[in-house]
PDB file of C-alpha atoms in Angstrom:
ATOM      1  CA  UNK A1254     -12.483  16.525 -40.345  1.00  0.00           C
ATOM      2  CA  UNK A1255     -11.969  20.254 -40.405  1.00  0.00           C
ATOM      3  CA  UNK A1256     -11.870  20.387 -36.386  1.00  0.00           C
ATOM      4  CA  UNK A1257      -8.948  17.774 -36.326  1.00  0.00           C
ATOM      5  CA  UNK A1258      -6.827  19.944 -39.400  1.00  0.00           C
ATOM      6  CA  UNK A1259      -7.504  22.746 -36.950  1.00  0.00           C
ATOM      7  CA  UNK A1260      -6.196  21.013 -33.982  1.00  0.00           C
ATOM      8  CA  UNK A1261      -3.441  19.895 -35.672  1.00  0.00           C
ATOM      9  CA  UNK A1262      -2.186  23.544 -36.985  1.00  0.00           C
ATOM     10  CA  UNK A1263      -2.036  24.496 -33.817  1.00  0.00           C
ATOM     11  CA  UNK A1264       1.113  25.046 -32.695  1.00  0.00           C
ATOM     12  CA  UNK A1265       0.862  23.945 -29.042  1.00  0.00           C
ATOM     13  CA  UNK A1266      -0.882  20.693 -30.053  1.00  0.00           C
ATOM     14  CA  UNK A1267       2.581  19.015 -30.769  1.00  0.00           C
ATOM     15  CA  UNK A1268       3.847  20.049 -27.336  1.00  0.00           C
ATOM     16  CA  UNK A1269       0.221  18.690 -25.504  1.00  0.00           C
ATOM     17  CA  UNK A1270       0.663  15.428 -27.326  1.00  0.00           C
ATOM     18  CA  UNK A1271       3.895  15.117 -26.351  1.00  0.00           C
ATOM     19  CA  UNK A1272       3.326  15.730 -22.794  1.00  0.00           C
ATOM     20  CA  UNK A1273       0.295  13.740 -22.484  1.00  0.00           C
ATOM     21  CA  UNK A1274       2.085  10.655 -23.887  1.00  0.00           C
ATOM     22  CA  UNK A1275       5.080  11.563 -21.179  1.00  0.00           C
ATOM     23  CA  UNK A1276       2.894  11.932 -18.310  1.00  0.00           C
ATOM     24  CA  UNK A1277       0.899   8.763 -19.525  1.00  0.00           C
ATOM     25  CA  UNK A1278       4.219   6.774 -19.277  1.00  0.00           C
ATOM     26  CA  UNK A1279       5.587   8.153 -16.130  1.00  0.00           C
ATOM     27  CA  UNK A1280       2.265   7.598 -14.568  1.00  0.00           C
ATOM     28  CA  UNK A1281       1.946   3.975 -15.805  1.00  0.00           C
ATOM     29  CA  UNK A1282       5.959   3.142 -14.780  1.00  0.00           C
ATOM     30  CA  UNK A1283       5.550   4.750 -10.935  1.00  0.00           C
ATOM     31  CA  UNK A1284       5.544   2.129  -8.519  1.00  0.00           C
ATOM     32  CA  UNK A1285       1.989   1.412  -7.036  1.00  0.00           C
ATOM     33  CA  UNK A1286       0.975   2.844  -3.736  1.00  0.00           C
ATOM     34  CA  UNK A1287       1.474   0.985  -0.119  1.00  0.00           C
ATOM     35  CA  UNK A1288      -1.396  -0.310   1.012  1.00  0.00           C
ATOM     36  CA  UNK A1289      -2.032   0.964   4.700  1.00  0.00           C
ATOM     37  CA  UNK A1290      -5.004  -0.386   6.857  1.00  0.00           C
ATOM     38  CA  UNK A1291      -7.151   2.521   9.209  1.00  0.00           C
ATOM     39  CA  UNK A1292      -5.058   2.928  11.934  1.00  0.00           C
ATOM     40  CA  UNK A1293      -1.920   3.614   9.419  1.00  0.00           C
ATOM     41  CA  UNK A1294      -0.359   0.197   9.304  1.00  0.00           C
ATOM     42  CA  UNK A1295       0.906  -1.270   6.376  1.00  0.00           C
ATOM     43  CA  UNK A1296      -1.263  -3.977   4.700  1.00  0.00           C
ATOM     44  CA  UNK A1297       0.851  -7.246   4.401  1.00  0.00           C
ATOM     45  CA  UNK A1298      -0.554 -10.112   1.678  1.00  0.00           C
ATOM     46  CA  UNK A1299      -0.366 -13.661   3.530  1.00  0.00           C
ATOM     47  CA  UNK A1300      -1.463 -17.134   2.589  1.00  0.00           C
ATOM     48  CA  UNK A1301      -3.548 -19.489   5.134  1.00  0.00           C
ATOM     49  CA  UNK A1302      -3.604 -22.870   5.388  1.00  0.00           C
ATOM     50  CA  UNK A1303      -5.320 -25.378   7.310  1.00  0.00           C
ATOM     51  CA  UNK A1304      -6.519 -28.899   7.160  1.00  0.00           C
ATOM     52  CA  UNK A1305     -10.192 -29.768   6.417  1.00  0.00           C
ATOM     53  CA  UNK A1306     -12.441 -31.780   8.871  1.00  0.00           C
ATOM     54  CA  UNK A1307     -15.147 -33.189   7.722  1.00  0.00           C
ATOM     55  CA  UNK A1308     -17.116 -33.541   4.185  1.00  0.00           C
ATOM     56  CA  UNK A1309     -14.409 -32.275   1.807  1.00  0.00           C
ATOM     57  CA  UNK A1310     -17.181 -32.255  -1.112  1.00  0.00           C
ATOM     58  CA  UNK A1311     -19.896 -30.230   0.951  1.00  0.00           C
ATOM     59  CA  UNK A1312     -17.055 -27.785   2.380  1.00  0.00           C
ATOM     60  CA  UNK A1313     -15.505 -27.169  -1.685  1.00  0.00           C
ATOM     61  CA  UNK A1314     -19.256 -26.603  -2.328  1.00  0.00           C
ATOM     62  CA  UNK A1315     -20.069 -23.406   0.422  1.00  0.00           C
ATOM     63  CA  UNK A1316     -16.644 -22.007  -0.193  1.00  0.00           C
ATOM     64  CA  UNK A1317     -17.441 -22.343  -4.298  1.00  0.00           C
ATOM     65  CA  UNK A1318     -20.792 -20.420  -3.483  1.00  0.00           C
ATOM     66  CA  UNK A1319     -19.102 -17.783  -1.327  1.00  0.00           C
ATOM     67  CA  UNK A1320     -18.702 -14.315  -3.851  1.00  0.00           C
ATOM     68  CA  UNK A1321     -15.553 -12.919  -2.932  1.00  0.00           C
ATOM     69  CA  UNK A1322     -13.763 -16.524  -2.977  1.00  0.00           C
ATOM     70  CA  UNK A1323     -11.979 -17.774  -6.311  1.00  0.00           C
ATOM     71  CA  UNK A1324     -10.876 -21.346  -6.966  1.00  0.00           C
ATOM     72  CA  UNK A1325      -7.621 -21.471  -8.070  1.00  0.00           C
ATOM     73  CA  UNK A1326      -7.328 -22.977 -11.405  1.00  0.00           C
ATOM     74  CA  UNK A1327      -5.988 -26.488 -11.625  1.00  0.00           C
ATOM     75  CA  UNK A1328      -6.095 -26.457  -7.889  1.00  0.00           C
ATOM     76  CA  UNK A1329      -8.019 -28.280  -5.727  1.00  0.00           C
ATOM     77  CA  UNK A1330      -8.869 -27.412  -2.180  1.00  0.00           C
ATOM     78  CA  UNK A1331      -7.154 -23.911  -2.985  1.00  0.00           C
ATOM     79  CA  UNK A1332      -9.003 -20.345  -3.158  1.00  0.00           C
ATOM     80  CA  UNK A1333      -8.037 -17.166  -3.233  1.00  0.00           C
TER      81      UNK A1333
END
């Protein structure tokens, strides 16, 4: 208790919270970096789709047990 009444007397603490909470903001409003791939091309987000041949429930199955897939909720047939 005595460290934080001796924080607080301080007469720069004011100005540090204040700046902390400033940079905080402006840090948490600046637009998020582009996304660039190793040969410095920009990385562009695209949907796939194609038709299933075959055993739809055995295909849902290996692409439910893949990791790094997702089923889309309340849709069938559709990862991400």
């Amino acid at each position: 208790m005595e460290r934080d009444a001796i924080i607080r007397s301080l007469p720069c603490a004011r100005k540090l919270g204040r700046f902390l909470v400033l940079d905080t903001l402006d840090r948490a409003r600046a637009p998020l970096p582009e996304l660039r791939k190793s040969d410095d091309e920009a990385m562009v987000s695209c949907e796939v789709r194609f038709p299933i041949i075959g055993n739809e429930a055995r295909i849902s199955a290996v692409l439910d047990g893949i990791g790094s897939f997702e089923r889309i909720d309340g849709g069938d047939g559709h990862w991400a």
